[in-house]
Short mmCIF file of C-alpha atoms in Angstrom, two decimals:
data_model
loop_
_atom_site.label_atom_id
_atom_site.label_comp_id
_atom_site.label_asym_id
_atom_site.label_seq_id
_atom_site.Cartn_x
_atom_site.Cartn_y
_atom_site.Cartn_z
CA MET Y 153 -25.11 -100.50 41.12
CA HIS Y 154 -26.41 -98.26 38.38
CA ASP Y 155 -29.99 -98.01 37.20
CA GLU Y 156 -30.23 -98.34 33.42
CA TRP Y 157 -33.28 -97.95 31.17
CA THR Y 158 -34.05 -97.33 27.54
CA LEU Y 159 -37.10 -95.17 26.78
CA SER Y 160 -39.61 -96.10 24.08
CA ASN Y 161 -37.83 -93.83 21.55
CA GLY Y 162 -34.39 -95.41 22.11
CA LEU Y 163 -33.04 -92.78 24.52
CA ARG Y 164 -30.77 -94.36 27.14
CA VAL Y 165 -30.95 -93.43 30.84
CA VAL Y 166 -28.33 -94.22 33.46
CA GLY Y 167 -28.66 -93.31 37.11
CA GLU Y 168 -27.10 -93.79 40.51
CA ARG Y 169 -29.22 -93.53 43.63
CA LEU Y 170 -27.64 -91.69 46.55
CA PRO Y 171 -30.49 -91.77 49.12
CA TYR Y 172 -28.48 -89.97 51.80
CA LEU Y 173 -28.62 -86.74 49.71
CA ARG Y 174 -31.42 -84.22 49.24
CA THR Y 175 -30.41 -83.24 45.69
CA VAL Y 176 -30.46 -84.70 42.18
CA SER Y 177 -28.03 -83.81 39.40
CA MET Y 178 -29.39 -84.57 35.93
CA GLY Y 179 -27.68 -84.15 32.57
CA VAL Y 180 -28.78 -84.64 28.98
CA TRP Y 181 -25.74 -85.72 26.94
CA LEU Y 182 -25.76 -85.43 23.15
CA HIS Y 183 -23.13 -87.01 20.89
CA VAL Y 184 -22.35 -83.77 19.10
CA GLY Y 185 -19.50 -81.28 19.44
CA SER Y 186 -16.90 -79.49 17.35
CA MET Y 187 -15.25 -82.85 16.52
CA PHE Y 188 -18.28 -83.69 14.34
CA GLU Y 189 -18.48 -80.33 12.53
CA LEU Y 190 -17.48 -79.72 8.93
CA PRO Y 191 -15.18 -76.69 8.46
CA GLU Y 192 -18.13 -74.61 7.20
CA GLU Y 193 -20.12 -75.62 10.34
CA ASN Y 194 -17.46 -74.74 12.90
CA GLY Y 195 -19.06 -73.25 16.01
CA LEU Y 196 -22.59 -74.50 15.32
CA SER Y 197 -22.57 -77.05 18.19
CA HIS Y 198 -21.78 -74.25 20.64
CA PHE Y 199 -24.20 -71.82 18.96
CA MET Y 200 -26.99 -74.42 19.35
CA GLU Y 201 -26.12 -74.87 23.02
CA HIS Y 202 -26.63 -71.13 23.55
CA MET Y 203 -29.80 -70.89 21.47
CA VAL Y 204 -31.84 -73.55 23.25
CA PHE Y 205 -31.90 -71.31 26.34
CA LYS Y 206 -33.44 -68.44 24.34
CA GLY Y 207 -36.95 -69.84 24.28
CA THR Y 208 -39.06 -72.93 23.57
CA GLY Y 209 -42.63 -73.66 22.54
CA LYS Y 210 -43.58 -73.55 26.26
CA ARG Y 211 -41.23 -71.01 27.83
CA THR Y 212 -39.53 -67.73 27.06
CA ALA Y 213 -35.86 -67.27 27.96
CA ARG Y 214 -36.93 -65.32 31.06
CA GLN Y 215 -39.37 -68.04 32.14
CA ILE Y 216 -36.68 -70.71 31.84
CA ALA Y 217 -34.44 -68.69 34.17
CA GLU Y 218 -37.22 -67.71 36.59
CA GLU Y 219 -38.66 -71.23 36.98
CA MET Y 220 -35.29 -72.71 37.90
CA ASP Y 221 -34.33 -69.78 40.14
CA ALA Y 222 -37.69 -70.03 41.93
CA VAL Y 223 -36.74 -73.46 43.31
CA GLY Y 224 -33.12 -72.53 44.00
CA GLY Y 225 -31.90 -74.86 41.29
CA GLN Y 226 -28.95 -74.63 38.91
CA LEU Y 227 -29.27 -74.89 35.13
CA ASN Y 228 -26.41 -74.73 32.66
CA ALA Y 229 -24.74 -76.38 29.67
CA PHE Y 230 -21.38 -76.86 28.01
CA THR Y 231 -20.10 -77.85 24.59
CA GLY Y 232 -17.01 -80.00 24.21
CA LYS Y 233 -15.12 -81.45 21.30
CA ASP Y 234 -17.08 -84.72 21.41
CA CYS Y 235 -20.30 -83.99 23.32
CA THR Y 236 -22.79 -81.36 24.44
CA CYS Y 237 -24.40 -81.49 27.88
CA PHE Y 238 -27.43 -79.66 29.31
CA TYR Y 239 -27.66 -80.17 33.06
CA ALA Y 240 -29.57 -79.18 36.18
CA LYS Y 241 -29.18 -79.64 39.92
CA VAL Y 242 -32.26 -79.40 42.15
CA ILE Y 243 -33.65 -80.51 45.49
CA ASP Y 244 -35.08 -84.02 45.13
CA GLU Y 245 -38.68 -82.75 45.36
CA ASP Y 246 -38.13 -80.68 42.18
CA VAL Y 247 -36.77 -83.42 39.92
CA ALA Y 248 -39.94 -83.31 37.78
CA LEU Y 249 -39.37 -79.62 37.02
CA ALA Y 250 -35.72 -80.22 36.12
CA ALA Y 251 -36.65 -83.05 33.75
CA ASP Y 252 -39.40 -81.00 32.12
CA ILE Y 253 -37.17 -77.96 31.55
CA LEU Y 254 -34.29 -80.07 30.17
CA ALA Y 255 -36.65 -81.90 27.82
CA ASP Y 256 -38.15 -78.58 26.72
CA LEU Y 257 -34.71 -77.15 25.95
CA VAL Y 258 -33.41 -80.14 24.00
CA THR Y 259 -36.54 -81.08 22.04
CA ASN Y 260 -38.60 -77.90 21.79
CA ALA Y 261 -36.31 -74.86 21.30
CA THR Y 262 -37.80 -72.38 18.81
CA LEU Y 263 -34.47 -70.86 17.61
CA ASP Y 264 -36.15 -67.47 17.34
CA GLU Y 265 -34.66 -65.08 14.74
CA THR Y 266 -34.64 -62.05 17.05
CA GLU Y 267 -33.03 -63.99 19.87
CA LEU Y 268 -30.51 -65.43 17.40
CA GLU Y 269 -29.26 -61.96 16.50
CA LYS Y 270 -28.82 -61.07 20.16
CA GLU Y 271 -27.08 -64.35 21.00
CA ARG Y 272 -24.78 -63.95 18.01
CA GLY Y 273 -23.46 -60.83 19.73
CA VAL Y 274 -23.01 -62.70 23.00
CA ILE Y 275 -20.95 -65.44 21.30
CA LEU Y 276 -18.83 -62.90 19.43
CA GLU Y 277 -18.09 -61.31 22.81
CA GLU Y 278 -17.16 -64.74 24.17
CA ILE Y 279 -14.74 -65.23 21.26
CA ALA Y 280 -13.26 -61.77 21.90
CA MET Y 281 -12.90 -62.63 25.60
CA ASP Y 282 -10.92 -65.76 24.68
CA GLU Y 283 -8.70 -63.69 22.39
CA ASP Y 284 -8.02 -61.35 25.32
CA SER Y 285 -7.14 -64.29 27.57
CA PRO Y 286 -3.76 -65.58 26.35
CA GLU Y 287 -3.80 -68.57 28.70
CA ASP Y 288 -7.06 -69.74 27.07
CA LEU Y 289 -5.89 -68.83 23.57
CA VAL Y 290 -2.68 -70.86 23.77
CA HIS Y 291 -4.62 -74.08 24.37
CA ASP Y 292 -6.74 -73.45 21.26
CA LEU Y 293 -3.54 -72.81 19.32
CA LEU Y 294 -2.09 -76.07 20.61
CA SER Y 295 -5.15 -77.92 19.26
CA LYS Y 296 -4.55 -76.24 15.91
CA ALA Y 297 -0.89 -77.24 15.96
CA MET Y 298 -1.66 -80.82 16.97
CA PHE Y 299 -4.52 -81.51 14.56
CA GLY Y 300 -4.09 -78.98 11.75
CA ASP Y 301 -7.11 -79.04 9.41
CA GLN Y 302 -8.73 -82.00 11.19
CA SER Y 303 -11.90 -81.21 13.12
CA LEU Y 304 -10.17 -81.50 16.52
CA GLY Y 305 -7.98 -78.60 15.42
CA MET Y 306 -11.01 -76.29 15.14
CA PRO Y 307 -12.05 -74.09 18.09
CA ILE Y 308 -15.24 -75.05 19.92
CA LEU Y 309 -16.51 -71.45 19.74
CA GLY Y 310 -15.83 -71.23 16.01
CA PRO Y 311 -14.27 -68.28 14.17
CA ALA Y 312 -15.96 -64.88 14.40
CA GLU Y 313 -16.41 -64.63 10.63
CA LEU Y 314 -18.54 -67.80 10.52
CA ILE Y 315 -20.52 -66.92 13.65
CA SER Y 316 -21.34 -63.56 12.07
CA GLY Y 317 -22.94 -65.25 9.05
CA TYR Y 318 -24.92 -68.18 10.46
CA THR Y 319 -28.69 -68.08 9.88
CA ARG Y 320 -31.61 -69.69 11.65
CA GLN Y 321 -31.76 -72.26 8.85
CA ASN Y 322 -28.15 -73.26 9.56
CA LEU Y 323 -29.13 -74.03 13.15
CA VAL Y 324 -32.32 -75.85 12.14
CA ASP Y 325 -30.38 -78.01 9.68
CA TYR Y 326 -27.62 -78.71 12.19
CA ARG Y 327 -30.12 -79.78 14.86
CA ALA Y 328 -31.87 -82.05 12.36
CA LYS Y 329 -28.52 -83.61 11.50
CA HIS Y 330 -27.30 -84.30 15.04
CA TYR Y 331 -30.04 -84.11 17.70
CA SER Y 332 -31.85 -87.42 18.19
CA PRO Y 333 -32.81 -89.74 21.09
CA GLU Y 334 -30.57 -92.51 19.72
CA ARG Y 335 -27.53 -90.24 20.11
CA THR Y 336 -28.53 -89.01 23.57
CA VAL Y 337 -27.99 -90.24 27.12
CA ILE Y 338 -29.67 -88.95 30.27
CA ALA Y 339 -27.57 -89.36 33.41
CA LEU Y 340 -28.70 -88.60 36.95
CA ALA Y 341 -27.23 -88.99 40.41
CA GLY Y 342 -28.78 -88.25 43.77
CA ASN Y 343 -31.91 -89.01 45.76
CA TYR Y 344 -34.58 -90.18 43.35
CA ASP Y 345 -37.21 -92.91 43.11
CA PRO Y 346 -36.33 -95.11 40.09
CA GLU Y 347 -39.88 -96.01 39.06
CA ARG Y 348 -41.10 -92.44 39.38
CA VAL Y 349 -38.15 -91.05 37.43
CA LYS Y 350 -38.51 -93.70 34.72
CA ALA Y 351 -42.17 -92.77 34.19
CA LEU Y 352 -41.35 -89.07 34.37
CA LEU Y 353 -38.61 -89.26 31.72
CA GLU Y 354 -40.83 -91.34 29.45
CA GLN Y 355 -43.51 -88.66 29.79
CA VAL Y 356 -41.28 -85.68 28.93
CA PHE Y 357 -38.76 -87.29 26.53
CA GLY Y 358 -40.65 -90.31 25.14
CA GLY Y 359 -42.43 -88.34 22.42
CA TRP Y 360 -39.17 -87.01 20.94
CA LYS Y 361 -38.69 -88.49 17.47
CA ALA Y 362 -35.82 -87.69 15.14
CA GLU Y 363 -34.62 -89.98 12.37
CA ILE Y 364 -31.03 -89.22 11.41
CA GLY Y 365 -28.14 -91.03 9.77
CA GLN Y 366 -25.56 -93.18 11.49
CA LEU Y 367 -22.93 -91.31 13.48
CA ILE Y 368 -19.47 -91.42 11.95
CA VAL Y 369 -16.64 -90.69 14.40
CA PRO Y 370 -13.80 -88.95 12.53
CA GLN Y 371 -10.49 -90.80 12.54
CA GLU Y 372 -8.32 -88.04 13.98
CA ARG Y 373 -4.54 -88.34 14.17
CA PRO Y 374 -2.36 -86.06 16.35
CA LEU Y 375 0.48 -84.40 14.47
CA THR Y 376 4.02 -83.96 15.79
CA GLY Y 377 6.57 -81.18 15.49
CA GLN Y 378 4.12 -78.47 14.37
CA HIS Y 379 4.23 -74.87 15.67
CA CYS Y 380 1.51 -72.22 16.17
CA LEU Y 381 2.88 -68.87 17.37
CA ARG Y 382 0.83 -65.74 18.12
CA GLU Y 383 2.38 -62.35 18.77
CA LYS Y 384 0.51 -60.49 21.55
CA ASP Y 385 1.45 -57.57 23.73
CA THR Y 386 1.28 -59.41 27.06
CA GLU Y 387 3.44 -59.32 30.17
CA GLN Y 388 3.82 -63.09 30.17
CA MET Y 389 4.63 -65.55 27.42
CA HIS Y 390 2.27 -68.54 27.44
CA ILE Y 391 3.82 -71.80 26.24
CA CYS Y 392 2.23 -75.18 25.50
CA LEU Y 393 3.99 -78.35 24.38
CA GLY Y 394 1.73 -81.12 23.08
CA PHE Y 395 2.37 -84.84 22.61
CA PRO Y 396 0.11 -87.64 21.29
CA GLY Y 397 -1.62 -89.29 24.27
CA ALA Y 398 -4.13 -92.00 25.21
CA SER Y 399 -7.61 -92.18 23.69
CA TYR Y 400 -10.83 -92.15 25.73
CA GLY Y 401 -11.58 -95.61 27.11
CA SER Y 402 -8.04 -96.89 26.46
CA GLU Y 403 -6.26 -98.98 29.09
CA ASP Y 404 -3.46 -96.40 28.89
CA ILE Y 405 -5.61 -93.73 30.57
CA TYR Y 406 -4.66 -94.75 34.12
CA PRO Y 407 -0.87 -95.02 33.61
CA GLN Y 408 -1.08 -91.69 31.75
CA ALA Y 409 -2.98 -90.14 34.67
CA ALA Y 410 -0.25 -91.31 37.06
CA LEU Y 411 2.41 -89.91 34.72
CA ASN Y 412 0.49 -86.62 34.67
CA ASN Y 413 0.47 -86.45 38.47
CA LEU Y 414 4.18 -87.06 38.93
CA LEU Y 415 5.29 -84.89 36.02
CA GLY Y 416 3.13 -81.76 36.35
CA GLY Y 417 -0.26 -82.47 37.92
CA ALA Y 418 0.54 -81.66 41.56
CA MET Y 419 2.63 -79.34 43.74
CA SER Y 420 5.17 -82.11 44.39
CA SER Y 421 5.48 -82.90 40.66
CA ARG Y 422 8.83 -82.66 38.88
CA LEU Y 423 8.05 -79.68 36.68
CA PHE Y 424 6.39 -77.67 39.48
CA GLN Y 425 9.33 -78.30 41.80
CA ARG Y 426 11.99 -77.55 39.18
CA ILE Y 427 10.51 -74.58 37.28
CA ARG Y 428 8.59 -72.84 40.07
CA GLU Y 429 10.21 -73.88 43.33
CA ASP Y 430 13.89 -74.27 42.32
CA LEU Y 431 14.18 -71.66 39.55
CA GLY Y 432 11.31 -69.30 40.44
CA MET Y 433 10.63 -68.82 36.72
CA ALA Y 434 6.86 -69.49 36.60
CA TYR Y 435 3.82 -68.99 38.77
CA SER Y 436 1.73 -71.45 36.76
CA ILE Y 437 3.16 -74.63 35.27
CA TYR Y 438 1.28 -77.89 34.84
CA THR Y 439 0.60 -80.87 32.59
CA TYR Y 440 -2.78 -82.19 31.46
CA PRO Y 441 -4.19 -84.97 29.25
CA ASN Y 442 -7.12 -84.63 26.83
CA THR Y 443 -8.87 -87.82 25.72
CA TYR Y 444 -11.14 -88.23 22.70
CA GLN Y 445 -12.62 -91.15 20.80
CA GLY Y 446 -9.74 -92.77 18.95
CA CYS Y 447 -6.98 -90.39 20.02
CA GLY Y 448 -5.70 -88.14 22.77
CA THR Y 449 -3.09 -85.56 23.73
CA PHE Y 450 -0.74 -84.86 26.64
CA ALA Y 451 0.31 -81.26 27.18
CA VAL Y 452 2.68 -79.12 29.24
CA TYR Y 453 1.75 -75.48 30.00
CA ALA Y 454 3.91 -72.70 31.45
CA GLY Y 455 3.32 -68.96 31.85
CA VAL Y 456 6.67 -67.13 32.05
CA SER Y 457 8.37 -63.78 31.50
CA PRO Y 458 9.59 -63.46 27.88
CA LYS Y 459 13.22 -63.23 29.07
CA ASN Y 460 12.88 -66.66 30.74
CA ALA Y 461 10.97 -68.43 27.95
CA GLU Y 462 13.89 -70.15 26.24
CA ARG Y 463 15.41 -71.24 29.57
CA VAL Y 464 12.10 -72.68 30.78
CA MET Y 465 11.60 -74.61 27.53
CA GLU Y 466 15.12 -76.03 27.89
CA GLU Y 467 14.48 -77.01 31.51
CA VAL Y 468 11.17 -78.68 30.64
CA ARG Y 469 12.86 -80.68 27.91
CA ARG Y 470 15.65 -81.60 30.33
CA GLU Y 471 13.15 -82.89 32.90
CA LEU Y 472 11.35 -84.96 30.26
CA ASP Y 473 14.63 -86.43 29.03
CA LYS Y 474 15.73 -87.18 32.60
CA LEU Y 475 12.50 -89.07 33.26
CA LEU Y 476 12.92 -91.11 30.07
CA LYS Y 477 16.59 -91.85 30.76
CA ASP Y 478 16.59 -92.51 34.51
CA GLY Y 479 13.01 -93.67 35.07
CA ILE Y 480 10.81 -92.82 38.05
CA LEU Y 481 11.36 -93.29 41.78
CA GLU Y 482 9.35 -95.78 43.81
CA LYS Y 483 8.11 -93.03 46.14
CA GLU Y 484 6.89 -90.68 43.42
CA TYR Y 485 5.20 -93.61 41.67
CA ARG Y 486 3.37 -94.55 44.90
CA ASP Y 487 2.46 -90.92 45.59
CA ALA Y 488 1.16 -90.36 42.04
CA LYS Y 489 -0.97 -93.49 42.21
CA GLN Y 490 -2.36 -92.56 45.61
CA GLN Y 491 -3.23 -89.07 44.30
CA LEU Y 492 -5.08 -90.74 41.44
CA ARG Y 493 -6.99 -93.06 43.78
CA CYS Y 494 -7.86 -90.34 46.30
CA GLY Y 495 -8.87 -87.89 43.57
CA TYR Y 496 -11.27 -90.46 42.16
CA LEU Y 497 -12.75 -91.29 45.58
CA MET Y 498 -13.19 -87.59 46.41
CA GLY Y 499 -14.98 -87.11 43.10
CA LEU Y 500 -17.49 -89.81 44.12
CA GLU Y 501 -18.66 -87.51 46.93
CA SER Y 502 -20.03 -85.06 44.35
CA PRO Y 503 -23.28 -86.12 42.65
CA GLY Y 504 -22.45 -83.72 39.83
CA SER Y 505 -19.12 -85.48 39.22
CA ARG Y 506 -20.83 -88.86 39.28
CA MET Y 507 -23.45 -87.69 36.81
CA GLN Y 508 -20.81 -86.31 34.46
CA ALA Y 509 -18.68 -89.47 34.56
CA MET Y 510 -21.70 -91.71 33.94
CA GLY Y 511 -23.07 -89.52 31.17
CA ARG Y 512 -19.91 -89.16 29.11
CA MET Y 513 -18.87 -92.79 29.58
CA THR Y 514 -22.28 -94.16 28.58
CA LEU Y 515 -22.48 -91.81 25.60
CA LEU Y 516 -19.00 -92.56 24.24
CA LEU Y 517 -18.31 -96.11 25.47
CA GLY Y 518 -21.78 -97.60 25.81
CA ARG Y 519 -21.85 -98.13 29.58
CA PRO Y 520 -20.71 -96.56 32.85
CA SER Y 521 -18.08 -98.24 35.01
CA GLU Y 522 -18.71 -99.23 38.60
CA PRO Y 523 -16.49 -97.51 41.21
CA GLN Y 524 -14.84 -100.79 42.20
CA GLU Y 525 -13.97 -101.44 38.56
CA THR Y 526 -12.21 -98.07 38.32
CA ILE Y 527 -10.36 -98.59 41.61
CA GLU Y 528 -9.11 -101.96 40.34
CA LYS Y 529 -7.80 -100.33 37.15
CA ILE Y 530 -5.97 -97.72 39.24
CA GLU Y 531 -4.52 -100.42 41.48
CA ALA Y 532 -3.31 -102.31 38.38
CA VAL Y 533 -1.03 -99.41 37.37
CA THR Y 534 2.60 -100.47 37.79
CA MET Y 535 5.86 -98.54 37.51
CA ASN Y 536 6.58 -100.37 34.26
CA LYS Y 537 3.20 -99.33 32.81
CA VAL Y 538 3.86 -95.69 33.72
CA MET Y 539 7.29 -95.81 32.09
CA ASP Y 540 5.89 -97.56 28.99
CA CYS Y 541 3.34 -94.75 28.75
CA ALA Y 542 6.07 -92.11 29.19
CA ARG Y 543 8.10 -93.63 26.34
CA ARG Y 544 5.07 -93.75 24.05
CA VAL Y 545 4.10 -90.16 24.81
CA LEU Y 546 7.24 -88.15 25.50
CA THR Y 547 9.58 -89.49 22.81
CA GLU Y 548 7.50 -87.88 20.04
CA ALA Y 549 8.53 -84.44 18.73
CA PRO Y 550 6.16 -82.06 20.54
CA CYS Y 551 3.87 -79.60 18.87
CA ILE Y 552 4.42 -76.11 20.28
CA ALA Y 553 2.00 -73.21 20.79
CA ILE Y 554 3.16 -69.85 22.14
CA VAL Y 555 1.29 -66.61 22.79
CA GLY Y 556 3.02 -63.41 23.89
CA ARG Y 557 5.41 -60.61 23.10
CA GLY Y 558 8.26 -62.04 21.04
CA ALA Y 559 6.51 -65.38 20.39
CA GLU Y 560 7.26 -65.35 16.67
CA THR Y 561 10.98 -64.72 17.16
CA LEU Y 562 11.55 -67.18 20.02
CA ARG Y 563 14.27 -69.74 19.39
CA LEU Y 564 12.52 -73.13 19.35
#
């Protein structure tokens, strides 16, 4: 069973005690990401994530790093489309330090002008690194193809020209618009004492006050049949096909996950066996779902030699059509479902994975699910549900993103 509290300022806390461990993973989840940015704000969620590490009213950037390193802990953060998470993992005896540092970062960052200029350069380098990584770039291009001018079509890092112009005031205003206890969840998993942690979190987070407007989740709609092609002088051509998929929290998530496993999510999957093992035309080929509030996507990726690109795209389409026409085999259905079940159970052995699942689910859906509840939903997946999902997803005209030499002249 989960521990659940609400602090005096409205901040929700969800935890799972794992007394057989000696560690605690703790994350602060904020309901802000590139999905909630206006076009002129693109990249500010990620910029803020970087800047909170550059100093607070209590600690310099160096002190933040040294205090966590001194206890052998881990401290990091990430920005997604629909959330931002600051997290730490420490030995159980250092949970007070982890909570204090996380609270300091989220509620007390100074957003120093000098540090801002330095971090601007770091983010511009990160954007340049993504541009130099065609496998990363093609996924951003697929988002652009699938959502166009909607906020989910914008890159999390933002464009270099906007990053180059943001001021401290832009960050201050953005924090005031989005950072508040009511839009935040603290999740923790590991060996902790509930009463002690409850008092500790009230002490370090309870004084955080921020009155902001009601959160409006954009009504995003995946597009179909759109193309984004980028010419680049690379040895491989990187190809993504994107279809509308299940939204976060939807009952379709589990049949879609089984479909993902049997189509391209494992070594025994149809696309891996056909494109890599039978034809030898790709080293990397896989499928993956992305789920957001109100919508989702299902994608196919392949990295291939330019001379094989058209053949691989034809073979992928042939495999998708074959699945839709002939259905799935009993054995591959059972195997895909067992992979799903075992993958979930293995994830429960990681306190970090538990913390992340609890944090995102509580933030976006209002509550975490119990492990038995999830297992029951996996067990309820039938062959018919997987095929219904396949028909909903794979019959749409895919969006296509391609990066590589000859991308703009490829016959689609």
